[in-house]
PDB file of C-alpha atoms in Angstrom:
ATOM      1  CA  UNK A 251      -5.038   1.982 -34.423  1.00 67.00           C
ATOM      2  CA  UNK A 252      -1.613   3.624 -34.090  1.00 74.00           C
ATOM      3  CA  UNK A 253       0.722   1.374 -31.768  1.00 82.00           C
ATOM      4  CA  UNK A 254       1.746   4.681 -29.441  1.00 84.00           C
ATOM      5  CA  UNK A 255      -2.279   5.417 -28.969  1.00 79.00           C
ATOM      6  CA  UNK A 256      -2.308   1.288 -28.462  1.00 82.00           C
ATOM      7  CA  UNK A 257      -0.176   1.169 -25.300  1.00 88.00           C
ATOM      8  CA  UNK A 258      -1.776   4.950 -23.554  1.00 87.00           C
ATOM      9  CA  UNK A 259      -5.073   2.702 -24.152  1.00 84.00           C
ATOM     10  CA  UNK A 260      -3.656  -0.329 -22.056  1.00 88.00           C
ATOM     11  CA  UNK A 261      -1.978   1.083 -19.151  1.00 91.00           C
ATOM     12  CA  UNK A 262      -5.004   3.606 -18.851  1.00 88.00           C
ATOM     13  CA  UNK A 263      -7.002   0.345 -18.717  1.00 86.00           C
ATOM     14  CA  UNK A 264      -4.305  -0.999 -16.343  1.00 90.00           C
ATOM     15  CA  UNK A 265      -4.480   1.932 -13.784  1.00 91.00           C
ATOM     16  CA  UNK A 266      -7.904   2.931 -14.079  1.00 89.00           C
ATOM     17  CA  UNK A 267      -8.586  -1.166 -13.539  1.00 87.00           C
ATOM     18  CA  UNK A 268      -8.039  -0.842 -10.350  1.00 90.00           C
ATOM     19  CA  UNK A 269      -6.961   2.349  -9.057  1.00 91.00           C
ATOM     20  CA  UNK A 270     -10.247   4.002  -8.069  1.00 91.00           C
ATOM     21  CA  UNK A 271     -10.671   6.798 -11.435  1.00 92.00           C
ATOM     22  CA  UNK A 272     -12.907   4.162 -13.929  1.00 90.00           C
ATOM     23  CA  UNK A 273     -11.392   2.351 -16.502  1.00 86.00           C
ATOM     24  CA  UNK A 274     -14.312   2.636 -18.523  1.00 85.00           C
ATOM     25  CA  UNK A 275     -14.888   6.815 -18.580  1.00 89.00           C
ATOM     26  CA  UNK A 276     -11.270   6.910 -18.966  1.00 89.00           C
ATOM     27  CA  UNK A 277     -11.437   4.683 -22.524  1.00 84.00           C
ATOM     28  CA  UNK A 278     -14.430   5.958 -23.670  1.00 86.00           C
ATOM     29  CA  UNK A 279     -13.269   9.416 -23.240  1.00 89.00           C
ATOM     30  CA  UNK A 280      -9.531   8.648 -24.808  1.00 85.00           C
ATOM     31  CA  UNK A 281     -11.160   7.040 -27.457  1.00 81.00           C
ATOM     32  CA  UNK A 282     -13.237   9.716 -28.332  1.00 84.00           C
ATOM     33  CA  UNK A 283     -10.583  13.002 -28.022  1.00 85.00           C
ATOM     34  CA  UNK A 284      -8.620  10.039 -30.710  1.00 79.00           C
ATOM     35  CA  UNK A 285     -11.801  10.298 -32.645  1.00 77.00           C
ATOM     36  CA  UNK A 286     -11.756   5.838 -32.132  1.00 69.00           C
ATOM     37  CA  UNK A 287     -14.411   4.921 -32.971  1.00 62.00           C
ATOM     38  CA  UNK A 288     -15.214   1.872 -30.714  1.00 58.00           C
ATOM     39  CA  UNK A 289     -17.199  -0.138 -32.506  1.00 55.00           C
ATOM     40  CA  UNK A 290     -14.012   0.073 -34.730  1.00 52.00           C
ATOM     41  CA  UNK A 291     -11.869  -1.738 -32.075  1.00 56.00           C
ATOM     42  CA  UNK A 292     -13.720  -3.514 -29.824  1.00 55.00           C
ATOM     43  CA  UNK A 293     -12.003  -7.004 -30.147  1.00 62.00           C
ATOM     44  CA  UNK A 294      -9.185  -4.894 -29.099  1.00 69.00           C
ATOM     45  CA  UNK A 295     -10.770  -3.087 -25.737  1.00 70.00           C
ATOM     46  CA  UNK A 296     -11.602  -6.970 -24.752  1.00 72.00           C
ATOM     47  CA  UNK A 297      -8.562  -8.148 -25.091  1.00 76.00           C
ATOM     48  CA  UNK A 298      -7.470  -5.347 -22.535  1.00 82.00           C
ATOM     49  CA  UNK A 299     -10.082  -7.117 -20.403  1.00 82.00           C
ATOM     50  CA  UNK A 300      -7.662 -10.246 -20.781  1.00 85.00           C
ATOM     51  CA  UNK A 301      -4.723  -7.750 -19.798  1.00 90.00           C
ATOM     52  CA  UNK A 302      -6.349  -6.697 -16.316  1.00 90.00           C
ATOM     53  CA  UNK A 303      -7.425 -10.035 -15.472  1.00 90.00           C
ATOM     54  CA  UNK A 304      -3.999 -11.779 -16.068  1.00 92.00           C
ATOM     55  CA  UNK A 305      -2.914  -8.978 -13.481  1.00 93.00           C
ATOM     56  CA  UNK A 306      -5.116  -9.515 -10.913  1.00 92.00           C
ATOM     57  CA  UNK A 307      -4.904 -13.284 -11.150  1.00 93.00           C
ATOM     58  CA  UNK A 308      -0.744 -12.683 -10.407  1.00 94.00           C
ATOM     59  CA  UNK A 309      -1.498 -10.346  -7.877  1.00 93.00           C
ATOM     60  CA  UNK A 310      -4.210 -12.755  -5.978  1.00 94.00           C
ATOM     61  CA  UNK A 311      -2.921 -16.233  -7.119  1.00 94.00           C
ATOM     62  CA  UNK A 312      -2.794 -18.340  -3.676  1.00 94.00           C
ATOM     63  CA  UNK A 313      -5.751 -16.847  -3.234  1.00 94.00           C
ATOM     64  CA  UNK A 314      -7.215 -18.110  -6.113  1.00 95.00           C
ATOM     65  CA  UNK A 315      -5.678 -21.130  -6.149  1.00 95.00           C
ATOM     66  CA  UNK A 316      -7.207 -21.479  -1.999  1.00 96.00           C
ATOM     67  CA  UNK A 317     -11.157 -20.091  -3.224  1.00 95.00           C
ATOM     68  CA  UNK A 318     -10.436 -23.278  -6.334  1.00 95.00           C
ATOM     69  CA  UNK A 319      -9.940 -26.069  -3.800  1.00 96.00           C
ATOM     70  CA  UNK A 320     -12.442 -25.071  -1.412  1.00 95.00           C
ATOM     71  CA  UNK A 321     -15.155 -24.320  -4.119  1.00 93.00           C
ATOM     72  CA  UNK A 322     -14.627 -28.420  -5.601  1.00 94.00           C
ATOM     73  CA  UNK A 323     -14.317 -29.661  -1.678  1.00 94.00           C
ATOM     74  CA  UNK A 324     -17.352 -27.329  -1.085  1.00 93.00           C
ATOM     75  CA  UNK A 325     -19.405 -28.820  -3.571  1.00 92.00           C
ATOM     76  CA  UNK A 326     -18.443 -32.683  -2.115  1.00 92.00           C
ATOM     77  CA  UNK A 327     -20.069 -31.424   0.932  1.00 92.00           C
ATOM     78  CA  UNK A 328     -23.119 -30.995  -0.824  1.00 92.00           C
ATOM     79  CA  UNK A 329     -23.384 -33.231  -2.970  1.00 92.00           C
ATOM     80  CA  UNK A 330     -22.634 -36.152  -0.003  1.00 90.00           C
ATOM     81  CA  UNK A 331     -25.009 -34.399   1.713  1.00 89.00           C
ATOM     82  CA  UNK A 332     -22.920 -32.697   4.583  1.00 90.00           C
ATOM     83  CA  UNK A 333     -24.563 -29.824   2.914  1.00 88.00           C
ATOM     84  CA  UNK A 334     -23.070 -25.610   2.423  1.00 89.00           C
ATOM     85  CA  UNK A 335     -21.344 -25.401   5.709  1.00 90.00           C
ATOM     86  CA  UNK A 336     -20.764 -21.948   4.907  1.00 89.00           C
ATOM     87  CA  UNK A 337     -19.062 -21.119   7.710  1.00 87.00           C
ATOM     88  CA  UNK A 338     -16.933 -24.058   8.041  1.00 90.00           C
ATOM     89  CA  UNK A 339     -13.421 -22.268   7.161  1.00 93.00           C
ATOM     90  CA  UNK A 340     -12.376 -18.204   5.926  1.00 94.00           C
ATOM     91  CA  UNK A 341     -11.755 -19.611   2.218  1.00 94.00           C
ATOM     92  CA  UNK A 342     -15.032 -21.025   2.059  1.00 95.00           C
ATOM     93  CA  UNK A 343     -16.818 -18.033   3.529  1.00 95.00           C
ATOM     94  CA  UNK A 344     -15.238 -15.236   1.588  1.00 95.00           C
ATOM     95  CA  UNK A 345     -16.387 -17.893  -2.244  1.00 95.00           C
ATOM     96  CA  UNK A 346     -19.924 -17.630  -0.810  1.00 95.00           C
ATOM     97  CA  UNK A 347     -19.044 -13.789   0.078  1.00 96.00           C
ATOM     98  CA  UNK A 348     -17.921 -13.623  -3.280  1.00 95.00           C
ATOM     99  CA  UNK A 349     -21.352 -14.974  -5.391  1.00 94.00           C
ATOM    100  CA  UNK A 350     -23.248 -13.387  -3.535  1.00 95.00           C
ATOM    101  CA  UNK A 351     -21.815 -10.022  -4.365  1.00 95.00           C
ATOM    102  CA  UNK A 352     -21.619 -11.303  -7.918  1.00 93.00           C
ATOM    103  CA  UNK A 353     -25.471 -10.915  -8.404  1.00 93.00           C
ATOM    104  CA  UNK A 354     -26.441  -7.859  -8.940  1.00 92.00           C
ATOM    105  CA  UNK A 355     -23.587  -7.692 -10.642  1.00 88.00           C
ATOM    106  CA  UNK A 356     -24.625  -9.538 -13.652  1.00 88.00           C
ATOM    107  CA  UNK A 357     -28.585  -9.586 -12.925  1.00 90.00           C
ATOM    108  CA  UNK A 358     -27.977  -5.864 -13.653  1.00 89.00           C
ATOM    109  CA  UNK A 359     -25.423  -5.521 -15.993  1.00 81.00           C
ATOM    110  CA  UNK A 360     -27.627  -8.174 -18.317  1.00 82.00           C
ATOM    111  CA  UNK A 361     -30.993  -6.703 -18.101  1.00 86.00           C
ATOM    112  CA  UNK A 362     -29.641  -2.556 -18.555  1.00 84.00           C
ATOM    113  CA  UNK A 363     -26.397  -3.608 -20.826  1.00 77.00           C
ATOM    114  CA  UNK A 364     -28.055  -1.654 -23.554  1.00 79.00           C
ATOM    115  CA  UNK A 365     -28.297   1.294 -21.822  1.00 85.00           C
ATOM    116  CA  UNK A 366     -24.821   1.110 -19.663  1.00 83.00           C
ATOM    117  CA  UNK A 367     -23.332   1.207 -23.488  1.00 78.00           C
ATOM    118  CA  UNK A 368     -24.817   4.324 -24.918  1.00 84.00           C
ATOM    119  CA  UNK A 369     -23.937   6.359 -21.951  1.00 86.00           C
ATOM    120  CA  UNK A 370     -20.648   5.653 -23.327  1.00 85.00           C
ATOM    121  CA  UNK A 371     -20.914   8.100 -25.911  1.00 84.00           C
ATOM    122  CA  UNK A 372     -21.766  11.003 -23.049  1.00 90.00           C
ATOM    123  CA  UNK A 373     -18.980  12.660 -21.777  1.00 93.00           C
ATOM    124  CA  UNK A 374     -21.189  14.976 -19.529  1.00 94.00           C
ATOM    125  CA  UNK A 375     -22.657  12.465 -18.081  1.00 95.00           C
ATOM    126  CA  UNK A 376     -19.300  10.529 -17.700  1.00 95.00           C
ATOM    127  CA  UNK A 377     -17.709  14.294 -16.122  1.00 96.00           C
ATOM    128  CA  UNK A 378     -20.617  14.704 -13.690  1.00 96.00           C
ATOM    129  CA  UNK A 379     -19.416   9.850 -12.936  1.00 96.00           C
ATOM    130  CA  UNK A 380     -16.521  10.789 -11.709  1.00 96.00           C
ATOM    131  CA  UNK A 381     -17.765  13.595  -9.318  1.00 96.00           C
ATOM    132  CA  UNK A 382     -19.232  11.142  -7.809  1.00 95.00           C
ATOM    133  CA  UNK A 383     -17.009   9.219  -7.824  1.00 94.00           C
ATOM    134  CA  UNK A 384     -14.467  11.067  -6.280  1.00 94.00           C
ATOM    135  CA  UNK A 385     -16.992  12.541  -3.792  1.00 94.00           C
ATOM    136  CA  UNK A 386     -17.776   8.698  -2.560  1.00 90.00           C
ATOM    137  CA  UNK A 387     -14.051   7.961  -1.955  1.00 90.00           C
ATOM    138  CA  UNK A 388     -13.873  11.181  -0.251  1.00 91.00           C
ATOM    139  CA  UNK A 389     -17.115  10.688   2.489  1.00 87.00           C
ATOM    140  CA  UNK A 390     -15.496   6.828   2.693  1.00 83.00           C
ATOM    141  CA  UNK A 391     -12.261   8.302   3.459  1.00 82.00           C
ATOM    142  CA  UNK A 392     -13.800  10.323   5.688  1.00 80.00           C
ATOM    143  CA  UNK A 393     -15.844   7.649   7.495  1.00 74.00           C
ATOM    144  CA  UNK A 394     -12.870   5.224   7.736  1.00 70.00           C
ATOM    145  CA  UNK A 395     -13.187   1.705   8.109  1.00 72.00           C
ATOM    146  CA  UNK A 396     -13.838  -0.509  10.967  1.00 85.00           C
ATOM    147  CA  UNK A 397     -12.703  -3.948  12.379  1.00 88.00           C
ATOM    148  CA  UNK A 398     -14.280  -6.916  10.573  1.00 92.00           C
ATOM    149  CA  UNK A 399     -13.001  -9.546   8.849  1.00 92.00           C
ATOM    150  CA  UNK A 400     -14.186 -12.167   6.719  1.00 93.00           C
ATOM    151  CA  UNK A 401     -15.810 -13.786   9.888  1.00 92.00           C
ATOM    152  CA  UNK A 402     -17.854 -11.252  10.679  1.00 93.00           C
ATOM    153  CA  UNK A 403     -18.969 -11.027   7.373  1.00 94.00           C
ATOM    154  CA  UNK A 404     -22.873 -11.211   6.368  1.00 94.00           C
ATOM    155  CA  UNK A 405     -24.737 -11.617   3.091  1.00 94.00           C
ATOM    156  CA  UNK A 406     -26.480  -8.756   3.230  1.00 95.00           C
ATOM    157  CA  UNK A 407     -22.917  -6.484   4.161  1.00 95.00           C
ATOM    158  CA  UNK A 408     -22.106  -8.747   0.355  1.00 96.00           C
ATOM    159  CA  UNK A 409     -24.952  -8.220  -1.137  1.00 95.00           C
ATOM    160  CA  UNK A 410     -24.992  -4.527  -0.302  1.00 96.00           C
ATOM    161  CA  UNK A 411     -20.834  -4.120  -2.140  1.00 95.00           C
ATOM    162  CA  UNK A 412     -21.962  -6.783  -4.856  1.00 94.00           C
ATOM    163  CA  UNK A 413     -24.733  -3.936  -5.580  1.00 94.00           C
ATOM    164  CA  UNK A 414     -22.419  -0.722  -5.300  1.00 93.00           C
ATOM    165  CA  UNK A 415     -20.363  -2.739  -7.897  1.00 92.00           C
ATOM    166  CA  UNK A 416     -23.552  -2.492  -9.845  1.00 91.00           C
ATOM    167  CA  UNK A 417     -23.767   1.142  -9.894  1.00 91.00           C
ATOM    168  CA  UNK A 418     -19.788   0.907 -12.091  1.00 89.00           C
ATOM    169  CA  UNK A 419     -21.097  -0.640 -14.697  1.00 87.00           C
ATOM    170  CA  UNK A 420     -21.817   3.544 -15.790  1.00 90.00           C
ATOM    171  CA  UNK A 421     -18.993   5.024 -17.011  1.00 90.00           C
ATOM    172  CA  UNK A 422     -17.296   7.795 -15.111  1.00 92.00           C
ATOM    173  CA  UNK A 423     -18.143   5.240 -11.749  1.00 93.00           C
ATOM    174  CA  UNK A 424     -15.191   3.217 -10.442  1.00 92.00           C
ATOM    175  CA  UNK A 425     -15.880   0.005  -9.899  1.00 90.00           C
ATOM    176  CA  UNK A 426     -12.691  -0.840  -7.229  1.00 89.00           C
ATOM    177  CA  UNK A 427     -13.862   2.933  -5.826  1.00 90.00           C
ATOM    178  CA  UNK A 428     -17.448   1.576  -5.499  1.00 92.00           C
ATOM    179  CA  UNK A 429     -16.572  -1.915  -3.803  1.00 93.00           C
ATOM    180  CA  UNK A 430     -14.247  -0.075  -1.811  1.00 90.00           C
ATOM    181  CA  UNK A 431     -16.466   1.825  -1.156  1.00 90.00           C
ATOM    182  CA  UNK A 432     -19.385   0.127   0.352  1.00 92.00           C
ATOM    183  CA  UNK A 433     -16.742  -2.208   1.865  1.00 92.00           C
ATOM    184  CA  UNK A 434     -15.337   0.697   4.504  1.00 90.00           C
ATOM    185  CA  UNK A 435     -18.957   2.052   4.789  1.00 90.00           C
ATOM    186  CA  UNK A 436     -20.075  -1.706   5.519  1.00 91.00           C
ATOM    187  CA  UNK A 437     -16.998  -1.488   8.303  1.00 91.00           C
ATOM    188  CA  UNK A 438     -14.817  -4.116   6.660  1.00 93.00           C
ATOM    189  CA  UNK A 439     -11.410  -3.676   8.124  1.00 92.00           C
ATOM    190  CA  UNK A 440      -9.355  -1.411   5.237  1.00 90.00           C
ATOM    191  CA  UNK A 441      -7.040  -4.778   4.201  1.00 90.00           C
ATOM    192  CA  UNK A 442      -9.971  -7.090   4.161  1.00 92.00           C
ATOM    193  CA  UNK A 443     -11.959  -4.111   1.886  1.00 91.00           C
ATOM    194  CA  UNK A 444      -8.983  -4.109  -0.770  1.00 91.00           C
ATOM    195  CA  UNK A 445      -8.789  -7.613  -1.223  1.00 93.00           C
ATOM    196  CA  UNK A 446     -12.439  -8.365  -1.289  1.00 94.00           C
ATOM    197  CA  UNK A 447     -12.692  -5.692  -3.855  1.00 93.00           C
ATOM    198  CA  UNK A 448     -10.261  -7.150  -5.888  1.00 92.00           C
ATOM    199  CA  UNK A 449     -11.134 -10.776  -5.830  1.00 94.00           C
ATOM    200  CA  UNK A 450     -15.143  -9.589  -5.919  1.00 93.00           C
ATOM    201  CA  UNK A 451     -13.699  -7.376  -9.444  1.00 89.00           C
ATOM    202  CA  UNK A 452     -12.771 -11.403 -11.097  1.00 90.00           C
ATOM    203  CA  UNK A 453     -16.414 -13.181 -12.105  1.00 88.00           C
ATOM    204  CA  UNK A 454     -17.423  -9.439 -13.047  1.00 81.00           C
ATOM    205  CA  UNK A 455     -14.028  -8.409 -15.586  1.00 81.00           C
ATOM    206  CA  UNK A 456     -14.381 -11.648 -16.546  1.00 84.00           C
ATOM    207  CA  UNK A 457     -18.201 -11.620 -16.810  1.00 79.00           C
ATOM    208  CA  UNK A 458     -17.786  -8.302 -19.237  1.00 74.00           C
ATOM    209  CA  UNK A 459     -14.718 -10.338 -21.159  1.00 76.00           C
ATOM    210  CA  UNK A 460     -16.837 -13.425 -22.156  1.00 78.00           C
ATOM    211  CA  UNK A 461     -20.330 -11.078 -22.414  1.00 73.00           C
ATOM    212  CA  UNK A 462     -18.218  -8.851 -24.874  1.00 71.00           C
ATOM    213  CA  UNK A 463     -16.445 -12.463 -26.502  1.00 70.00           C
ATOM    214  CA  UNK A 464     -18.971 -13.192 -29.728  1.00 70.00           C
ATOM    215  CA  UNK A 465     -18.996  -9.740 -30.671  1.00 67.00           C
ATOM    216  CA  UNK A 466     -15.806  -9.177 -30.648  1.00 62.00           C
ATOM    217  CA  UNK A 467     -15.020 -12.402 -32.863  1.00 62.00           C
ATOM    218  CA  UNK A 468     -17.724 -11.411 -34.822  1.00 64.00           C
ATOM    219  CA  UNK A 469     -15.879  -7.672 -35.118  1.00 57.00           C
ATOM    220  CA  UNK A 470     -12.857  -8.909 -35.987  1.00 53.00           C
ATOM    221  CA  UNK A 471     -12.577  -9.864 -39.460  1.00 52.00           C
ATOM    222  CA  UNK A 472     -13.932  -6.060 -40.236  1.00 53.00           C
ATOM    223  CA  UNK A 473     -12.043  -3.982 -37.693  1.00 50.00           C
ATOM    224  CA  UNK A 474      -9.104  -1.941 -39.792  1.00 52.00           C
ATOM    225  CA  UNK A 475      -6.288  -0.441 -38.173  1.00 50.00           C
ATOM    226  CA  UNK A 476      -5.536  -3.021 -34.797  1.00 59.00           C
ATOM    227  CA  UNK A 477      -2.554  -5.291 -35.895  1.00 67.00           C
ATOM    228  CA  UNK A 478      -1.863  -8.477 -33.829  1.00 70.00           C
ATOM    229  CA  UNK A 479       1.660  -6.866 -32.680  1.00 79.00           C
ATOM    230  CA  UNK A 480      -0.563  -3.768 -32.012  1.00 76.00           C
ATOM    231  CA  UNK A 481      -2.880  -5.300 -29.592  1.00 78.00           C
ATOM    232  CA  UNK A 482      -0.179  -7.228 -28.030  1.00 84.00           C
ATOM    233  CA  UNK A 483       1.227  -4.303 -27.032  1.00 87.00           C
ATOM    234  CA  UNK A 484      -1.562  -2.568 -25.324  1.00 86.00           C
ATOM    235  CA  UNK A 485      -2.878  -6.761 -23.734  1.00 89.00           C
ATOM    236  CA  UNK A 486       0.974  -6.207 -21.683  1.00 92.00           C
ATOM    237  CA  UNK A 487       1.388  -3.130 -20.436  1.00 93.00           C
ATOM    238  CA  UNK A 488      -2.517  -3.614 -19.120  1.00 92.00           C
ATOM    239  CA  UNK A 489      -1.090  -6.820 -17.578  1.00 94.00           C
ATOM    240  CA  UNK A 490       2.063  -5.065 -16.456  1.00 95.00           C
ATOM    241  CA  UNK A 491       0.145  -1.637 -14.975  1.00 94.00           C
ATOM    242  CA  UNK A 492      -2.744  -3.079 -13.976  1.00 93.00           C
ATOM    243  CA  UNK A 493      -0.262  -5.387 -11.481  1.00 94.00           C
ATOM    244  CA  UNK A 494       2.094  -1.730 -10.445  1.00 95.00           C
ATOM    245  CA  UNK A 495      -1.925  -0.572  -9.942  1.00 93.00           C
ATOM    246  CA  UNK A 496      -3.116  -2.538  -7.232  1.00 93.00           C
ATOM    247  CA  UNK A 497       0.060  -3.133  -5.672  1.00 92.00           C
ATOM    248  CA  UNK A 498      -0.583   0.979  -5.240  1.00 92.00           C
ATOM    249  CA  UNK A 499      -4.094   0.683  -4.283  1.00 91.00           C
ATOM    250  CA  UNK A 500      -3.773  -2.003  -1.305  1.00 89.00           C
ATOM    251  CA  UNK A 501      -1.366   0.825   0.205  1.00 89.00           C
ATOM    252  CA  UNK A 502      -3.805   4.067  -0.609  1.00 88.00           C
ATOM    253  CA  UNK A 503      -6.637   2.219   1.556  1.00 86.00           C
ATOM    254  CA  UNK A 504      -3.411   1.094   4.038  1.00 83.00           C
ATOM    255  CA  UNK A 505      -2.505   3.937   4.635  1.00 84.00           C
ATOM    256  CA  UNK A 506      -5.978   5.970   4.441  1.00 82.00           C
ATOM    257  CA  UNK A 507      -4.388   7.809   0.796  1.00 86.00           C
ATOM    258  CA  UNK A 508      -7.632   7.560  -1.517  1.00 85.00           C
ATOM    259  CA  UNK A 509      -8.730  11.875  -0.659  1.00 87.00           C
ATOM    260  CA  UNK A 510      -5.982  12.477  -3.661  1.00 90.00           C
ATOM    261  CA  UNK A 511      -7.773  10.183  -6.045  1.00 92.00           C
ATOM    262  CA  UNK A 512     -11.261  11.702  -5.260  1.00 93.00           C
ATOM    263  CA  UNK A 513      -8.841  14.644  -6.103  1.00 94.00           C
ATOM    264  CA  UNK A 514      -7.801  13.675  -9.021  1.00 95.00           C
ATOM    265  CA  UNK A 515     -11.355  12.742 -10.896  1.00 95.00           C
ATOM    266  CA  UNK A 516     -13.173  15.907  -9.228  1.00 96.00           C
ATOM    267  CA  UNK A 517     -10.387  17.791 -11.625  1.00 96.00           C
ATOM    268  CA  UNK A 518     -11.124  15.113 -14.587  1.00 95.00           C
ATOM    269  CA  UNK A 519     -15.233  15.488 -14.322  1.00 96.00           C
ATOM    270  CA  UNK A 520     -14.552  19.353 -14.354  1.00 96.00           C
ATOM    271  CA  UNK A 521     -12.420  19.207 -17.211  1.00 96.00           C
ATOM    272  CA  UNK A 522     -14.966  16.597 -19.357  1.00 96.00           C
ATOM    273  CA  UNK A 523     -17.881  18.615 -17.858  1.00 96.00           C
ATOM    274  CA  UNK A 524     -16.269  21.960 -19.171  1.00 95.00           C
ATOM    275  CA  UNK A 525     -15.569  20.640 -22.482  1.00 94.00           C
ATOM    276  CA  UNK A 526     -18.617  19.128 -22.703  1.00 93.00           C
ATOM    277  CA  UNK A 527     -20.731  22.192 -22.064  1.00 93.00           C
ATOM    278  CA  UNK A 528     -18.284  24.341 -24.736  1.00 92.00           C
ATOM    279  CA  UNK A 529     -18.444  21.895 -27.560  1.00 90.00           C
ATOM    280  CA  UNK A 530     -22.467  22.308 -26.541  1.00 88.00           C
ATOM    281  CA  UNK A 531     -22.318  25.980 -27.216  1.00 85.00           C
ATOM    282  CA  UNK A 532     -20.023  25.769 -30.086  1.00 71.00           C
TER     283      UNK A 532
END
């Protein structure tokens, strides 16, 4: 893999992980058109996830610190017999909701990992999935949001958004888009919808990173063409572009501009479908 390819893939990973356009679908398509086997860049792909983790930790550092502190306070209450006390404060309730939302993603991801991986080579499937992403964004934007914040959240809301996130394991279905749609459909206010969507991405992206890490380490000794400098460049670009994408997404959701991403995903989806049909007919 060349330095230019590394930078492009890092840029796409960072932007598409947090903009509602599907990072998995874009990376699969780019690797296809670059004629780069995913088996040969496994370590690189895993490390790009690390770059996006850096981005979200920087963007939501205060929230993450508060959640970690409250986690220890919650454990203390549980072990001293006071119980969970989920409604003790907003930070504690938010943490519990994040855990609930993560459960469907973890279960479905582990059970159907091989099936989802098999979809990455199908440009036709990814194209159709991008059309679905665009349509869901369009419907969510038309529906608008609501007034619900952390205090009004229920475990059913969190579970529903978690199911939306698990569907986004499919390449072409945007994780941030799916969780944003789930939040708006649950009548969250827009700032809370985008904040919750990004915070629940932390265990999801971290889980994917840890799940893929053993295979990446095993493959590292046999991979060709991915030098240390090339890999670091991709990680840095993914982190910087990911942070920028988070800021753009916050403004887009707040200002009701999700429709622009619908147009993009529709165009990208139609292109991949057309490419697949032409390829099959050739």
